Amino acid sequence: MDRENTSHQPAEQRIGEIIKRLHAAHPDAHCELDHQNPFELLVATILSAQCTDVRVNMVTPDLFARFPNAEAMAGADIDELETLIKSTGFFRNKSKNIMGAAQRILTEYDGEVPADMDALLTLPGVARKTANVVMGNAFREATGVVVDTHVKRLSNRLGLTTSDKPEKIEKDLIELVPQ
């Protein structure tokens, strides 16, 4: 979008054109994290913090072969789990969060990843970004906006927000972007 010709227009007037151009530039946009079910997507998204999707996709085949569901993951040996995910960085915290999330899914949600934003936010290692990824991709529910580094940068650059806080950026985008 030519910012010089449209920067004086309010974001509300530009958002339709921005979305149209994003769709044209990226017609096959999809979640890059390989997954077969909501649990795998949840774990992969937790692993993606401070890590590339490419790296996560290298780690998850062995991880999910060894621990294919919440029950298996909840009972994992922490050392084995850490070894499997070490290359994603922050592996100790990620291991604790993944095991904690799996345990909570077992005890509170009958072994199924909850399809509810508030419930997802109760899982260890899950904040709004992860919950929005799971809600949108696993359950096809557009309850929010995934605000990662790229969305943050572009939203500011396009004048859709002036905030640098993900929660505020998400709120600003929810007000602008049709669900």
Tab-separated table of C-alpha atoms in Angstrom:
chain	number	residue	atom	x	y	z
A	1	MET	CA	0.000	0.000	0.000
A	2	ASP	CA	1.363	3.416	-0.885
A	3	ARG	CA	1.608	5.025	2.546
A	4	GLU	CA	2.325	8.464	1.123
A	5	ASN	CA	-1.044	8.580	-0.641
A	6	THR	CA	-3.085	7.016	2.156
A	7	SER	CA	-1.345	7.831	5.430
A	8	HIS	CA	-3.806	10.660	6.054
A	9	GLN	CA	-6.725	8.223	5.895
A	10	PRO	CA	-7.853	6.646	9.141
A	11	ALA	CA	-6.964	2.987	9.613
A	12	GLU	CA	-10.671	2.082	9.443
A	13	GLN	CA	-10.779	3.343	5.849
A	14	ARG	CA	-7.578	1.539	4.821
A	15	ILE	CA	-8.048	-1.861	6.449
A	16	GLY	CA	-10.133	-3.328	3.611
A	17	GLU	CA	-7.463	-2.505	1.048
A	18	ILE	CA	-4.705	-3.774	3.336
A	19	ILE	CA	-6.489	-7.114	3.759
A	20	LYS	CA	-7.160	-7.351	0.013
A	21	ARG	CA	-3.483	-6.790	-0.763
A	22	LEU	CA	-2.329	-9.263	1.881
A	23	HIS	CA	-4.627	-11.923	0.395
A	24	ALA	CA	-3.312	-11.179	-3.090
A	25	ALA	CA	0.314	-11.326	-1.963
A	26	HIS	CA	-0.170	-14.461	0.167
A	27	PRO	CA	-3.136	-16.425	-1.249
A	28	ASP	CA	-1.981	-19.676	0.332
A	29	ALA	CA	-1.257	-18.303	3.808
A	30	HIS	CA	-1.542	-21.004	6.435
A	31	CYS	CA	-0.056	-22.117	9.726
A	32	GLU	CA	3.522	-23.229	9.097
A	33	LEU	CA	3.651	-25.511	12.127
A	34	ASP	CA	3.153	-29.139	11.095
A	35	HIS	CA	0.428	-30.776	13.171
A	36	GLN	CA	-2.257	-33.438	12.939
A	37	ASN	CA	-4.519	-32.395	15.811
A	38	PRO	CA	-5.103	-29.644	18.390
A	39	PHE	CA	-2.690	-31.187	20.915
A	40	GLU	CA	0.178	-31.282	18.418
A	41	LEU	CA	-0.538	-27.688	17.405
A	42	LEU	CA	-0.593	-26.581	21.040
A	43	VAL	CA	2.763	-28.220	21.751
A	44	ALA	CA	4.314	-26.968	18.510
A	45	THR	CA	3.160	-23.431	19.266
A	46	ILE	CA	4.635	-23.558	22.766
A	47	LEU	CA	7.891	-24.766	21.209
A	48	SER	CA	7.840	-21.938	18.654
A	49	ALA	CA	8.526	-19.246	21.258
A	50	GLN	CA	11.867	-17.634	20.397
A	51	CYS	CA	12.352	-20.303	17.715
A	52	THR	CA	11.647	-20.692	14.014
A	53	ASP	CA	8.788	-22.788	12.705
A	54	VAL	CA	11.326	-24.657	10.561
A	55	ARG	CA	13.240	-25.748	13.675
A	56	VAL	CA	10.033	-26.748	15.475
A	57	ASN	CA	8.987	-28.830	12.454
A	58	MET	CA	12.350	-30.626	12.619
A	59	VAL	CA	11.801	-31.518	16.291
A	60	THR	CA	8.130	-32.465	16.404
A	61	PRO	CA	8.119	-35.683	14.319
A	62	ASP	CA	10.331	-37.494	16.856
A	63	LEU	CA	8.600	-35.759	19.767
A	64	PHE	CA	5.106	-36.806	18.655
A	65	ALA	CA	6.247	-40.310	17.725
A	66	ARG	CA	7.431	-40.722	21.316
A	67	PHE	CA	4.635	-38.729	23.030
A	68	PRO	CA	1.606	-38.718	20.685
A	69	ASN	CA	-1.040	-37.314	23.032
A	70	ALA	CA	-1.662	-35.508	26.302
A	71	GLU	CA	-1.596	-38.709	28.335
A	72	ALA	CA	1.791	-39.781	26.977
A	73	MET	CA	3.216	-36.263	27.293
A	74	ALA	CA	1.952	-35.835	30.858
A	75	GLY	CA	3.837	-38.976	31.852
A	76	ALA	CA	7.013	-38.133	29.968
A	77	ASP	CA	10.428	-38.369	31.545
A	78	ILE	CA	11.487	-34.717	31.832
A	79	ASP	CA	15.088	-35.478	30.820
A	80	GLU	CA	13.952	-37.296	27.691
A	81	LEU	CA	11.558	-34.489	26.804
A	82	GLU	CA	14.270	-31.879	27.307
A	83	THR	CA	16.635	-33.853	25.067
A	84	LEU	CA	14.024	-34.096	22.309
A	85	ILE	CA	13.262	-30.353	22.308
A	86	LYS	CA	16.663	-28.938	23.296
A	87	SER	CA	17.379	-27.401	19.875
A	88	THR	CA	14.287	-25.153	20.154
A	89	GLY	CA	15.892	-23.182	22.983
A	90	PHE	CA	14.577	-22.517	26.480
A	91	PHE	CA	14.028	-26.274	26.620
A	92	ARG	CA	13.766	-26.526	30.407
A	93	ASN	CA	10.888	-24.051	30.670
A	94	LYS	CA	9.251	-25.393	27.542
A	95	SER	CA	9.443	-28.959	28.887
A	96	LYS	CA	7.840	-27.948	32.180
A	97	ASN	CA	5.115	-25.994	30.392
A	98	ILE	CA	4.341	-28.754	27.892
A	99	MET	CA	4.140	-31.395	30.605
A	100	GLY	CA	2.072	-29.075	32.808
A	101	ALA	CA	-0.301	-28.297	29.945
A	102	ALA	CA	-0.660	-32.006	29.151
A	103	GLN	CA	-1.367	-32.803	32.799
A	104	ARG	CA	-3.987	-30.064	33.046
A	105	ILE	CA	-5.598	-31.208	29.796
A	106	LEU	CA	-5.889	-34.686	31.306
A	107	THR	CA	-7.240	-33.632	34.685
A	108	GLU	CA	-9.454	-30.700	33.702
A	109	TYR	CA	-10.462	-31.331	30.083
A	110	ASP	CA	-10.807	-35.118	29.744
A	111	GLY	CA	-7.624	-35.389	27.692
A	112	GLU	CA	-8.805	-32.996	24.972
A	113	VAL	CA	-7.388	-29.556	24.227
A	114	PRO	CA	-10.187	-27.157	25.162
A	115	ALA	CA	-11.785	-25.223	22.316
A	116	ASP	CA	-12.257	-22.190	24.529
A	117	MET	CA	-9.991	-19.166	24.861
A	118	ASP	CA	-10.406	-18.783	28.625
A	119	ALA	CA	-9.723	-22.486	29.196
A	120	LEU	CA	-6.644	-22.424	26.955
A	121	LEU	CA	-5.269	-19.499	28.939
A	122	THR	CA	-5.263	-21.659	32.079
A	123	LEU	CA	-2.709	-24.044	30.539
A	124	PRO	CA	0.957	-23.620	31.507
A	125	GLY	CA	2.934	-21.966	28.712
A	126	VAL	CA	-0.176	-20.585	26.999
A	127	ALA	CA	-0.754	-16.857	26.616
A	128	ARG	CA	-2.952	-15.059	24.097
A	129	LYS	CA	-0.665	-15.613	21.113
A	130	THR	CA	-0.596	-19.393	21.576
A	131	ALA	CA	-4.298	-19.538	22.431
A	132	ASN	CA	-5.155	-17.538	19.300
A	133	VAL	CA	-3.048	-19.866	17.131
A	134	VAL	CA	-4.842	-22.912	18.530
A	135	MET	CA	-8.313	-21.363	18.375
A	136	GLY	CA	-7.870	-20.162	14.804
A	137	ASN	CA	-6.061	-23.135	13.287
A	138	ALA	CA	-7.261	-26.141	15.273
A	139	PHE	CA	-10.825	-25.014	15.943
A	140	ARG	CA	-11.414	-22.468	13.142
A	141	GLU	CA	-12.591	-19.888	15.674
A	142	ALA	CA	-11.470	-16.321	15.058
A	143	THR	CA	-11.562	-15.131	18.653
A	144	GLY	CA	-8.554	-12.850	18.433
A	145	VAL	CA	-5.468	-11.916	16.466
A	146	VAL	CA	-2.107	-13.659	16.672
A	147	VAL	CA	0.357	-10.887	17.441
A	148	ASP	CA	3.895	-12.046	16.775
A	149	THR	CA	6.976	-9.992	15.998
A	150	HIS	CA	5.954	-9.558	12.353
A	151	VAL	CA	2.356	-8.526	13.082
A	152	LYS	CA	3.634	-6.100	15.701
A	153	ARG	CA	6.100	-4.510	13.282
A	154	LEU	CA	3.711	-4.313	10.327
A	155	SER	CA	0.754	-3.088	12.384
A	156	ASN	CA	2.832	-0.176	13.582
A	157	ARG	CA	4.334	0.485	10.170
A	158	LEU	CA	0.880	0.538	8.563
A	159	GLY	CA	-0.466	2.849	11.243
A	160	LEU	CA	-2.980	0.312	12.562
A	161	THR	CA	-1.705	0.749	16.114
A	162	THR	CA	0.770	2.884	17.973
A	163	SER	CA	1.331	0.373	20.751
A	164	ASP	CA	4.264	-1.962	21.257
A	165	LYS	CA	2.331	-4.187	23.698
A	166	PRO	CA	0.905	-7.351	22.083
A	167	GLU	CA	-2.340	-7.245	24.096
A	168	LYS	CA	-3.041	-3.651	23.048
A	169	ILE	CA	-2.056	-4.350	19.428
A	170	GLU	CA	-4.467	-7.285	19.395
A	171	LYS	CA	-7.242	-5.094	20.812
A	172	ASP	CA	-6.573	-2.395	18.196
A	173	LEU	CA	-6.590	-4.951	15.370
A	174	ILE	CA	-9.770	-6.658	16.610
A	175	GLU	CA	-11.513	-3.288	16.357
A	176	LEU	CA	-10.327	-2.869	12.747
A	177	VAL	CA	-10.254	-6.316	11.159
A	178	PRO	CA	-13.527	-8.068	10.319
A	179	GLN	CA	-13.805	-11.357	12.176
